[in-house]
Structure formats: C-alpha cells, structure tokens
Amino acid sequence: MKKIFSAFIIAVCCMFMAMPAQAQLLKWGVKGGVNLTKIDWDGGYKGNKDNSAGFFIGPMAEITIPIVGLGVDGALLFSQRGKGDVKQIGAEVPINLKYTIGLGSLLGVYFAAGPDFFFDFDKKDNVDRKKTQVGLNLGVGVKLIKHLQVGVNYQFPMGDSFKWKEVGHAGTRNLLGIVTTVQCAAGVVKVAVERIKKELLPKYPNVDGVVAITHPYGCGVAINAPLAYIPIRAITNVISHPNFGGEVMVVGLGCEKLTYDRVLPPEDINPENCLTLQDWKGHDAMMQAIMDMAEKKLQKLNLRHREELPLSELLIGMQCGGSDAFSGITANPSAGYAADMLVKGGATVMFSEVTEVRDGVPMLAARCVSAEVRDKLAAEMKWYDDYLAEGGVDRDANPTPGNKKGGLANIVEKAMGSIAKSGTSPIVEVLSPAEKPSKHGLIFAATPASDIVCGPSQVASGVGLQVLMNGRGTPYGLDVAPVIKVCSRNEMKEQWFDLIDISAGHVATGEATIAEVGTEIFNLILDVASGTKEPYSDQYGFHNDMCIFNPAPIT
C-alpha cells in the first residue's frame, strides 16, 4: 500500500509541475519539506515526542489573492512523522490559510495554518494506532519558481496518536522474554541472554530485565498425542505473558516437532519475531542475529511505562511450598485474608494444586458460583485421579519427608491447610492446566502441586505475581513474575531473615492477628506489583527453571 501510494504521489507531482495554471487565482504545484510533530501516547506516556522529525511531499493546489498575499491551499501528501518506533507513515491532507510575502517574481516566503487530516498506513505489532487523525498544522517556508514550495510543518494532533495493545491482565514487570521451542536451543539462548544483559540492557532503563524461557519440551515428544495440548498451551501462553509487554521473540533450532505454527498465530510468524538457529552460519552470526533481534525488541519495550491501574487489572497466584503443621493456621489463612481483600477490590486471584485440595473438594464445590463451575471442578478432579492411577499412585503420594518432619501426617491434613490460602470468596471459574482466565474474582487452576510445576503453570495462565506460603524454607522464585515468600513460623524467618519476605509466625505467638498479617501481605503485593519493592528472590536472582507440565508421552 505504501509503495503504491508513493508511486501515485510522484506521478501526480510530475503532472502538476508541468501543468499550467487553469485560472489566474488557482495555481498547481508541489510541496515538500520537514515535518515536526507532537506525538502523544495514551495515558500520558513520559516518552511523548514534542518535536519528532519526518518529511512530506506531494501535489498541492493554491488560491491566492494578488497584492494582498492571502490565500488558501490544500495538498495530498505522502508523510512520515517521527522515526524509529515512534513513527507514522501515511497520507496527509492539510488545508491552510496562507499569507505570502513576495521577494521577486520567482521567490516568496509564506506562513500557513489550518486543519490537518492524517491517514495512517503503518503497522506496529504492539500498539494500537489511530488510522485517521485530525490536528492543527502550522507551516513556514519558501516558494520557488511558482510551482514549488519547500517548508517546515508542525502538527498538533487532537488526541493520542498511539496506545498500547491490551495483553491480558496488567504486567508487573517490563521484561524481554526469549522463548525456545526446544531444549536444544536452550544453551545458545542462555548465553545470548547474558550478553544481552551486559551489552544491551544498560541502554534501555525502562526495561526491567531479560529472561530465557527454556523448557524440556519440543522434540522427542509425541507432538500429536491426546494430552500434548497441555505443554503446547503452556508454552503458547507464556510467549504472550503480560510481563513481556506484547513483544514476541521465539528461538527455534529448525528440526524440532514444536514448530512455530503450534505456538504462534500466523500473523506473528515472521523474521521480526522468530529466529531459527540452523539458518545461521556459525557461532558469531548466530549470536549476532539474536542480539540484533533483541535490540529491536528492547527499543520497543523501552517505550513502555508504568501507569496507575485499578486492582481489577491484577492477576495474583497463590501457592504452597514445603508446608508444615503451622502453614494451615498462620501463613495460609493470612494469605487467604489478603486474597479476599484483593477480590473485594476487583482483582483476580488464582489458587491451584489439585492433590492439595482434593480432600476438601466438597468445601470448594459449595463455593462455586454455578453448576457449570462446580461440574468443571469435578471433571478436573476426576482427570487428575485418573492421571495418578495410571501411574500406580494416589494423592497420598504428595506429602514429602519435609512435610512429615514439619508435623503433617498425611495429605488430608495438608489439604485442609492448603485450601485456607484461597480465603472465603466465591469461586467464579475453574481452569485446566495453563489455561488463561476469562473472569475476574477467585479462580481455581487445576495444576500439579509440585512447586516447580505449579509455578510455571500459573505463569502460563498469566499471573503477574505469585505469593508462596512456606513452612520448611525454600529459595524458590520465578524469573517471569516476582514471588513473595511468606513463612509459617518466626523461627523460619530468623533462620532465613534475608530470604523470607514476611513471617506469619506472629499469628501463632499471639503477637498479630490473621487480619493484620493478611493486610501486610496485601500491602506488599501492591508494592511489588507497582515496582516500588522487590522480593528477596528477585534481589538475588533466585529463579527456578520453567518446568512445563507434560503428561503426554515422550518418544
């Protein structure tokens, strides 16, 4: 479209240059010059451009009153406003009231002002653009040889030029996520990420970090097996995680079963988003290609900014890990209180871990808002029962030696405490593993209970932040989303004073109530989500691997 329009403009310009005036007052000609534009982003983006440069050229028609110097002109221009990622390309139609000062028969100086109509041809992959804009145009320039005008225009658009596309729930971080399609590419991507952090990231202060999303899936798997949709869905949804700001960067090897079309929509499968290692000759070319693609993504991400948003934009995950006998009476109920506060404020809260709620399912079913939600809960429980039975075990295989040492005798005791982290809100939706929510409120996601699998499953569902309740102590963290750790005993906090973020042990000692600790958790969630505080796992870079849940066969 842009090439066709450009060719049309050139042809019309040539025709008008050669055309004699059809009347004494009406003149045809060509106009060209420099655009200076005020470019605004929705939400008052702090990187708004007041003097973004570009150019314009195209045919014009002018009516001038002799001697007085006043006139009106209109033009059809090919116009570029701005450059780089803050750029618009399209057709511009300015209609100006003009005053001209003659400096001889072939030279004059003009001043112009009037409405400006802009029709955008360009496309950005992470922003919504106004296809038609109306604004005010101010211009100054010179007239040469009657039919040629060269000048500078300054446009003031009415309203915003751009706004960011919605990417699900709000992000809590601004990260470049580089996702692999196969484990074979993991080593290359990990090395590339370290180079990107050292060589490129310091140039982009608005980007919080770069993460390599590697996983054991992609090749040597039964890609068309009935349950293969679960790991494929997880990888697909991680690529579009809100903390990645709508930027897609996927690195494949070239011969794997998990091809780009299985994890990306057709419009995202292009050289801007996908890089195949086998296409590059040698180490240096391969690494440079990754660095070049990453820099383009970082340039776009650096345009993003934090905005004040309502709680309804937040999606928070709740998870247990290394529970002990105090977890169900201190940490989990406190987290449940925070969950209720979040839901009442409009946020979405997700809790998970099938085997750790299975023995309390009647309690959860009573909280489901409809028969449809209740039946989905029952179906997910049955699916997981069958999954465990095929492996020759049941849910009582869940408790670990650490759980038992901490005072939990069996899975029933563990389940009663685990459910407490969900609070008391109604359950509005039940999700299969790695599904994205479609409702606001309290949601149950049917994931495995293993910390290192539940966490990535919640990330695939889009959580922007996770709260982990812990009894025995774990340095667990996620690189895609920050993790707040809450321990059940003060002794644990004293032992790991600089690893655990909050102690709920004060509930057991009587020094604080569940409501007080719950409010403390709620406030820290808001601070971490807003970027004003950083949990210990992020401060140290303690991040677990992305262990994708894969119940399908490996060949």
XYZ file of C-alpha atoms in Angstrom:
555
model
C 0.000 0.000 0.000
C 2.755 2.459 0.917
C 4.678 1.712 -2.323
C 1.572 2.135 -4.475
C 0.666 5.424 -2.808
C 4.265 6.705 -3.101
C 4.336 5.960 -6.831
C 0.989 7.700 -7.242
C 2.227 10.822 -5.425
C 5.377 11.012 -7.587
C 3.330 10.743 -10.779
C 0.863 13.415 -9.686
C 3.718 15.742 -8.626
C 5.305 15.485 -12.079
C 1.983 16.166 -13.746
C 1.263 19.208 -11.602
C 4.746 20.639 -12.126
C 4.149 20.547 -15.861
C 0.548 21.804 -15.739
C -0.127 25.489 -16.403
C -2.450 27.366 -14.074
C -6.101 26.933 -15.140
C -7.047 30.331 -13.765
C -5.298 33.445 -12.622
C -6.002 32.787 -8.968
C -5.651 28.980 -8.987
C -2.164 27.534 -9.105
C -0.915 23.947 -9.043
C 2.395 22.827 -7.689
C 4.427 20.526 -5.499
C 5.053 20.906 -1.796
C 7.790 19.223 0.230
C 9.764 19.650 3.396
C 10.234 18.671 7.022
C 7.530 17.530 9.441
C 7.833 18.335 13.128
C 5.120 16.556 15.082
C 3.876 16.313 18.620
C 3.262 12.584 19.221
C 1.218 11.541 22.249
C 0.656 8.107 23.736
C -2.454 7.072 25.597
C -2.048 7.565 29.353
C 0.415 10.459 29.227
C 3.424 8.375 28.248
C 6.555 10.004 29.620
C 8.344 9.424 26.314
C 5.944 11.621 24.316
C 7.719 13.420 21.485
C 7.205 17.163 21.078
C 9.473 17.662 18.066
C 9.546 14.323 16.308
C 11.002 14.851 12.834
C 9.917 13.438 9.479
C 9.195 14.619 5.941
C 6.370 15.268 3.483
C 6.000 15.617 -0.277
C 3.084 15.777 -2.686
C 0.895 17.813 -5.063
C -0.918 20.942 -3.966
C -3.453 23.456 -5.214
C -3.427 27.109 -4.133
C -5.746 30.071 -4.476
C -4.042 33.414 -3.827
C -5.469 36.942 -3.821
C -2.947 39.168 -5.673
C -1.290 42.086 -3.846
C -2.944 41.202 -0.504
C -0.909 37.996 -0.218
C -3.654 35.965 1.459
C -4.692 32.622 0.111
C -5.806 29.062 0.778
C -4.023 25.902 -0.201
C -4.721 22.197 0.031
C -2.411 19.261 -0.600
C -2.303 15.487 -0.814
C 0.993 14.485 0.780
C 2.980 11.368 1.427
C 4.002 11.989 5.035
C 6.327 10.418 7.568
C 6.050 11.654 11.129
C 8.788 10.745 13.583
C 11.259 7.928 13.199
C 12.150 4.550 14.668
C 9.427 3.119 16.880
C 7.677 6.468 17.278
C 6.876 6.720 13.577
C 3.776 7.169 11.463
C 3.622 6.768 7.691
C 0.580 7.712 5.683
C -1.350 10.217 3.609
C -1.761 13.763 4.893
C -4.256 16.381 3.719
C -3.523 19.853 5.160
C -5.866 22.737 4.326
C -4.187 26.024 5.206
C -4.931 29.699 5.338
C -1.727 31.186 3.934
C -0.019 34.566 3.920
C 2.766 35.091 1.354
C 5.398 37.814 1.188
C 6.775 38.190 -2.332
C 10.535 38.614 -2.741
C 10.508 38.833 -6.505
C 8.816 37.063 -9.386
C 10.309 33.677 -8.523
C 10.690 33.754 -4.747
C 8.422 34.257 -1.761
C 8.107 33.444 1.928
C 4.859 32.013 3.291
C 3.241 31.395 6.671
C 0.372 28.910 6.927
C -2.062 27.496 9.475
C -5.101 25.249 9.287
C -6.634 21.835 9.940
C -4.675 18.706 9.084
C -6.057 15.259 8.261
C -3.734 12.246 8.547
C -4.438 8.677 7.391
C -2.014 6.143 8.863
C -0.711 3.316 6.620
C 1.881 1.925 9.017
C 1.582 -1.036 11.348
C 3.089 -1.741 14.772
C 2.917 -5.134 16.386
C 2.465 -3.932 19.959
C 0.495 -0.702 19.673
C -2.955 0.329 18.529
C -2.841 3.301 16.195
C -5.424 5.829 15.165
C -5.933 5.198 11.464
C -7.367 8.687 10.979
C -6.241 11.756 12.913
C -7.301 15.365 12.857
C -4.985 18.088 14.078
C -3.694 21.612 13.651
C -0.938 22.340 11.156
C 1.414 25.339 11.333
C 3.819 25.932 8.465
C 6.516 28.255 7.210
C 8.600 28.050 4.056
C 9.602 29.469 0.708
C 8.045 29.468 -2.758
C 10.377 28.738 -5.635
C 9.734 29.116 -9.382
C 5.960 29.456 -8.842
C 5.161 25.727 -8.678
C 7.454 24.511 -5.877
C 7.184 25.094 -2.148
C 9.721 23.934 0.470
C 8.912 24.355 4.104
C 8.594 23.111 7.668
C 5.260 21.967 9.079
C 4.447 21.479 12.757
C 1.446 19.275 13.544
C -0.536 19.224 16.784
C -2.755 16.099 16.650
C -6.019 16.211 18.537
C -5.844 13.304 20.987
C -3.390 10.433 21.302
C -1.531 9.005 18.325
C -0.818 5.613 19.872
C -1.917 3.405 22.708
C -0.568 0.048 23.833
C -2.482 -3.037 22.830
C -4.116 -4.996 25.588
C -2.085 -8.076 26.524
C -4.438 -9.632 29.083
C -4.069 -8.704 32.731
C -1.649 -5.960 33.663
C 2.038 -6.709 33.756
C 4.004 -6.118 36.942
C 7.361 -6.048 35.168
C 8.652 -4.924 31.763
C 10.745 -7.843 30.525
C 12.136 -9.134 27.261
C 11.210 -12.804 27.247
C 13.074 -15.052 24.809
C 11.230 -18.354 24.485
C 12.709 -21.505 22.965
C 10.737 -24.067 21.005
C 13.056 -26.891 22.021
C 15.609 -27.695 24.716
C 18.314 -27.979 22.034
C 18.284 -24.168 21.716
C 18.466 -23.556 25.468
C 22.248 -23.323 25.770
C 22.575 -20.781 22.984
C 19.739 -18.640 24.334
C 21.080 -18.665 27.895
C 24.494 -17.460 26.718
C 22.859 -14.851 24.490
C 20.741 -13.562 27.378
C 23.839 -12.977 29.499
C 25.385 -10.983 26.655
C 22.171 -9.002 26.180
C 22.093 -8.140 29.882
C 25.676 -6.885 29.811
C 25.876 -5.224 26.397
C 22.360 -4.040 25.551
C 20.154 -3.811 28.624
C 22.003 -0.849 30.236
C 20.950 1.280 27.231
C 17.265 0.736 27.981
C 16.492 1.906 31.512
C 12.749 1.286 31.256
C 13.263 -2.451 30.693
C 13.447 -4.438 33.936
C 15.326 -7.439 32.596
C 15.805 -10.173 30.017
C 14.765 -13.763 30.680
C 15.391 -17.002 28.813
C 12.332 -19.241 28.854
C 13.760 -22.695 28.280
C 11.916 -25.957 28.879
C 12.359 -29.700 28.258
C 9.646 -29.904 25.598
C 9.756 -29.590 21.822
C 11.488 -32.670 20.380
C 11.496 -36.366 21.136
C 7.856 -35.967 22.142
C 4.583 -37.356 20.850
C 3.531 -33.991 19.490
C 0.078 -35.209 18.384
C -0.692 -37.266 21.471
C -4.091 -36.542 23.086
C -2.509 -34.736 26.052
C 0.178 -32.849 24.125
C -2.108 -29.820 24.094
C -1.227 -29.173 27.755
C 2.508 -28.401 27.337
C 1.857 -26.724 23.962
C -0.779 -24.479 25.541
C 1.601 -23.626 28.382
C 4.396 -22.540 26.010
C 1.930 -20.648 23.795
C 0.559 -18.694 26.743
C 3.972 -17.967 28.269
C 5.026 -16.300 24.990
C 2.195 -13.790 25.415
C 2.683 -13.226 29.151
C 1.696 -9.679 30.247
C 5.178 -9.076 31.703
C 6.608 -9.364 28.169
C 4.719 -6.270 27.018
C 3.310 -7.777 23.835
C 6.757 -8.382 22.328
C 7.280 -11.823 20.796
C 10.750 -13.368 20.498
C 10.936 -17.101 19.834
C 14.129 -19.035 19.065
C 13.999 -22.475 17.485
C 16.570 -24.962 16.283
C 14.982 -25.852 12.958
C 14.246 -29.560 13.090
C 12.065 -29.884 16.208
C 8.480 -31.084 16.361
C 7.252 -27.994 18.167
C 7.191 -25.747 15.122
C 6.333 -22.042 15.248
C 2.807 -22.600 13.956
C 1.974 -24.661 17.043
C 2.712 -21.829 19.484
C 2.142 -18.623 17.468
C -0.723 -17.194 15.412
C 0.047 -16.784 11.688
C 0.472 -13.014 11.923
C 3.308 -13.405 14.470
C 5.320 -15.911 12.434
C 7.833 -13.650 10.709
C 11.552 -12.782 10.845
C 10.857 -9.994 13.333
C 9.666 -12.500 15.939
C 11.149 -15.899 15.052
C 14.801 -16.903 14.719
C 15.935 -20.362 13.603
C 19.469 -21.282 14.676
C 20.103 -23.646 11.756
C 19.654 -20.742 9.348
C 22.867 -19.052 10.531
C 26.425 -19.849 9.578
C 28.491 -20.400 12.684
C 28.556 -19.122 16.231
C 29.229 -15.433 15.603
C 26.492 -14.996 13.018
C 24.025 -16.890 15.185
C 24.740 -14.826 18.286
C 24.697 -11.546 16.370
C 21.302 -12.383 14.911
C 19.908 -12.936 18.405
C 21.498 -9.710 19.648
C 20.091 -7.726 16.708
C 16.576 -9.070 17.206
C 16.797 -8.486 20.952
C 17.855 -4.873 20.488
C 14.840 -4.135 18.303
C 12.581 -5.636 20.954
C 14.313 -3.700 23.732
C 13.809 -0.458 21.815
C 10.073 -1.076 21.780
C 9.890 -2.242 25.384
C 11.807 0.830 26.484
C 8.861 2.929 25.302
C 6.617 1.318 27.923
C 5.920 2.955 31.254
C 4.107 2.295 34.481
C 0.557 3.563 34.795
C -1.732 3.719 37.794
C -4.322 0.973 37.272
C -7.256 -0.397 39.251
C -6.945 -3.684 41.149
C -9.164 -5.281 38.503
C -6.105 -5.399 36.229
C -4.112 -7.614 38.618
C -3.873 -11.409 38.439
C -2.201 -12.863 41.548
C -1.221 -16.503 42.106
C -1.317 -18.249 45.494
C 0.792 -21.361 46.064
C 2.050 -23.538 48.949
C 5.542 -24.991 49.209
C 7.284 -27.046 51.893
C 4.280 -26.847 54.217
C 4.407 -27.731 57.892
C 1.861 -28.079 60.713
C 1.722 -24.296 61.174
C 1.086 -23.470 57.489
C -2.643 -24.126 57.778
C -3.089 -21.945 60.861
C -0.757 -18.986 60.171
C 0.606 -18.453 56.639
C -2.244 -19.858 54.516
C -5.135 -18.201 56.399
C -3.234 -14.894 56.302
C -2.777 -15.274 52.551
C -6.470 -16.122 52.299
C -7.320 -12.878 54.066
C -5.159 -10.993 51.548
C -6.882 -12.916 48.726
C -10.272 -11.781 49.975
C -9.058 -8.167 50.115
C -7.818 -8.432 46.533
C -11.042 -9.964 45.230
C -13.163 -7.367 47.030
C -11.044 -4.713 45.341
C -11.736 -6.227 41.910
C -8.537 -8.251 41.396
C -8.332 -11.841 40.189
C -6.720 -14.407 42.489
C -5.700 -17.889 41.382
C -5.054 -20.851 43.663
C -4.063 -24.298 42.463
C -2.582 -27.706 43.384
C -5.118 -30.475 42.750
C -3.777 -33.067 45.175
C -3.592 -30.472 47.942
C -7.282 -29.575 47.686
C -8.680 -32.956 46.617
C -9.786 -33.998 50.102
C -11.541 -30.688 50.616
C -13.371 -30.580 47.287
C -16.853 -30.550 48.893
C -15.846 -27.311 50.634
C -14.753 -25.822 47.300
C -17.827 -27.089 45.419
C -20.051 -25.271 47.891
C -18.301 -22.022 46.966
C -18.706 -22.398 43.176
C -20.945 -19.708 41.715
C -22.794 -22.053 39.345
C -23.405 -25.668 38.490
C -21.196 -25.213 35.442
C -18.214 -24.136 37.563
C -18.904 -26.927 40.085
C -19.050 -29.553 37.313
C -15.778 -28.277 35.824
C -14.188 -28.636 39.268
C -15.435 -32.227 39.499
C -14.184 -33.012 35.994
C -10.687 -31.690 36.771
C -10.547 -33.753 39.967
C -11.550 -36.896 38.057
C -8.971 -36.209 35.342
C -6.224 -35.925 37.919
C -7.394 -39.013 39.836
C -7.171 -40.999 36.583
C -3.766 -39.473 35.777
C -2.363 -40.572 39.137
C -3.993 -44.004 38.903
C -2.315 -44.629 35.549
C 0.985 -44.058 37.349
C 0.085 -46.530 40.087
C -0.240 -43.925 42.871
C -2.856 -41.743 44.512
C -2.827 -38.302 46.070
C -1.318 -39.581 49.326
C 1.993 -39.783 47.453
C 2.052 -35.980 47.760
C 3.450 -35.309 51.279
C 7.242 -35.034 51.347
C 9.649 -36.097 54.110
C 9.907 -32.392 54.948
C 6.109 -32.071 55.286
C 6.042 -35.013 57.680
C 9.013 -33.761 59.663
C 7.182 -30.456 59.982
C 4.186 -32.195 61.553
C 1.851 -33.035 58.637
C 0.882 -36.692 58.887
C -0.984 -37.152 55.586
C -2.479 -35.465 52.556
C -5.833 -34.799 54.261
C -4.191 -32.596 56.888
C -2.187 -30.886 54.188
C -5.292 -30.248 52.068
C -7.228 -28.605 54.884
C -4.428 -26.111 55.385
C -3.836 -25.616 51.675
C -7.419 -24.575 50.962
C -7.131 -21.802 53.552
C -4.978 -19.726 51.177
C -7.992 -19.248 48.900
C -9.851 -17.190 51.511
C -13.638 -17.223 51.526
C -14.606 -15.669 48.191
C -16.878 -17.483 45.715
C -15.083 -19.472 43.002
C -16.053 -17.919 39.676
C -14.067 -20.143 37.303
C -12.117 -23.414 37.148
C -9.227 -23.745 34.699
C -7.406 -26.688 33.207
C -3.580 -26.587 33.444
C -2.080 -23.457 31.788
C -5.438 -22.042 30.679
C -5.985 -18.290 30.795
C -8.840 -16.962 32.927
C -11.837 -15.261 31.377
C -13.399 -13.917 34.564
C -12.486 -11.651 37.479
C -12.578 -12.956 41.031
C -11.337 -16.130 42.723
C -10.238 -18.853 40.297
C -9.084 -22.427 40.824
C -6.468 -23.637 38.334
C -6.102 -27.422 38.240
C -2.306 -27.754 38.288
C 0.064 -30.269 39.859
C 1.044 -29.460 43.449
C 4.791 -29.536 42.813
C 6.154 -26.015 43.333
C 8.374 -26.178 40.284
C 5.458 -27.222 38.034
C 2.611 -25.302 39.646
C 4.527 -22.026 39.389
C 5.148 -22.243 35.616
C 1.536 -23.394 35.118
C 0.264 -20.281 36.901
C 2.684 -18.152 34.874
C 1.243 -19.666 31.691
C -2.200 -18.650 32.967
C -0.901 -15.096 33.186
C -0.222 -14.347 36.867
C 1.798 -11.160 37.218
C 2.920 -12.002 40.744
C 2.867 -15.072 42.973
C 2.688 -15.479 46.754
C 4.301 -18.667 48.102
C 3.433 -19.848 51.614
C 6.269 -21.862 53.086
C 6.943 -23.800 56.271
C 10.227 -25.596 55.811
C 12.158 -22.971 53.830
C 12.784 -22.609 50.079
C 14.679 -20.068 47.952
C 12.096 -20.622 45.193
C 11.495 -17.852 42.659
C 10.291 -17.242 39.098
C 12.058 -15.088 36.526
C 8.862 -14.165 34.656
C 6.916 -12.948 37.703
C 8.057 -11.821 41.163
C 7.440 -14.196 44.082
C 6.668 -13.069 47.646
C 7.502 -15.733 50.239
C 5.520 -15.975 53.484
C 6.712 -18.382 56.180
C 4.564 -20.050 58.826
C 6.927 -19.726 61.840
C 9.084 -16.966 63.267
C 11.944 -19.446 63.617
C 11.993 -19.835 59.841
C 12.187 -16.064 59.383
C 15.011 -15.842 61.925
C 16.888 -18.626 60.126
C 16.378 -17.109 56.678
C 15.949 -13.467 57.656
C 17.118 -12.263 54.245
C 15.319 -14.876 52.128
C 11.770 -14.854 53.514
C 9.746 -11.694 52.871
C 7.057 -11.957 55.571
C 6.602 -14.128 58.661
C 3.092 -15.195 59.656
C 4.522 -16.755 62.808
C 3.275 -13.807 64.855
C -0.214 -15.282 64.479
C 0.883 -18.411 66.358
C 2.562 -16.414 69.133
C -0.418 -14.090 69.539
C 1.575 -11.011 68.546
C -0.577 -10.415 65.454
C -3.920 -11.452 64.042
C -4.618 -13.168 60.733
C -6.158 -9.897 59.536
C -3.032 -7.932 60.430
C -0.649 -10.328 58.676
C -3.085 -10.627 55.761
C -3.115 -6.856 55.392
C 0.699 -6.861 55.466
C 0.719 -9.414 52.628
C -1.852 -7.372 50.693
C 0.210 -4.206 51.002
C 3.407 -5.958 49.918
C 1.602 -7.427 46.898
C 0.644 -3.915 45.800
C 4.163 -2.568 46.409
C 5.844 -5.384 44.475
C 3.292 -5.240 41.647
C 3.861 -1.476 41.436
C 7.639 -1.894 41.273
C 8.358 0.037 44.474
C 9.622 -3.041 46.331
C 11.480 -6.156 45.234
C 11.142 -9.568 46.925
C 14.301 -11.323 48.048
C 14.182 -13.932 45.263
C 14.431 -11.156 42.662
C 17.102 -9.280 44.576
C 19.353 -12.346 44.455
C 18.202 -13.676 41.081
C 16.984 -16.953 42.608
C 14.767 -18.252 39.812
C 13.646 -21.815 39.215
C 13.627 -23.495 35.821
C 10.474 -23.334 33.716
C 9.231 -26.896 34.281
C 6.318 -27.272 31.892
C 3.695 -29.849 32.908
C 3.786 -32.609 30.293
C 1.520 -35.609 30.912
C 1.939 -36.694 27.268
C 4.324 -39.478 26.155
C 7.967 -38.860 25.271
C 9.101 -40.960 22.344
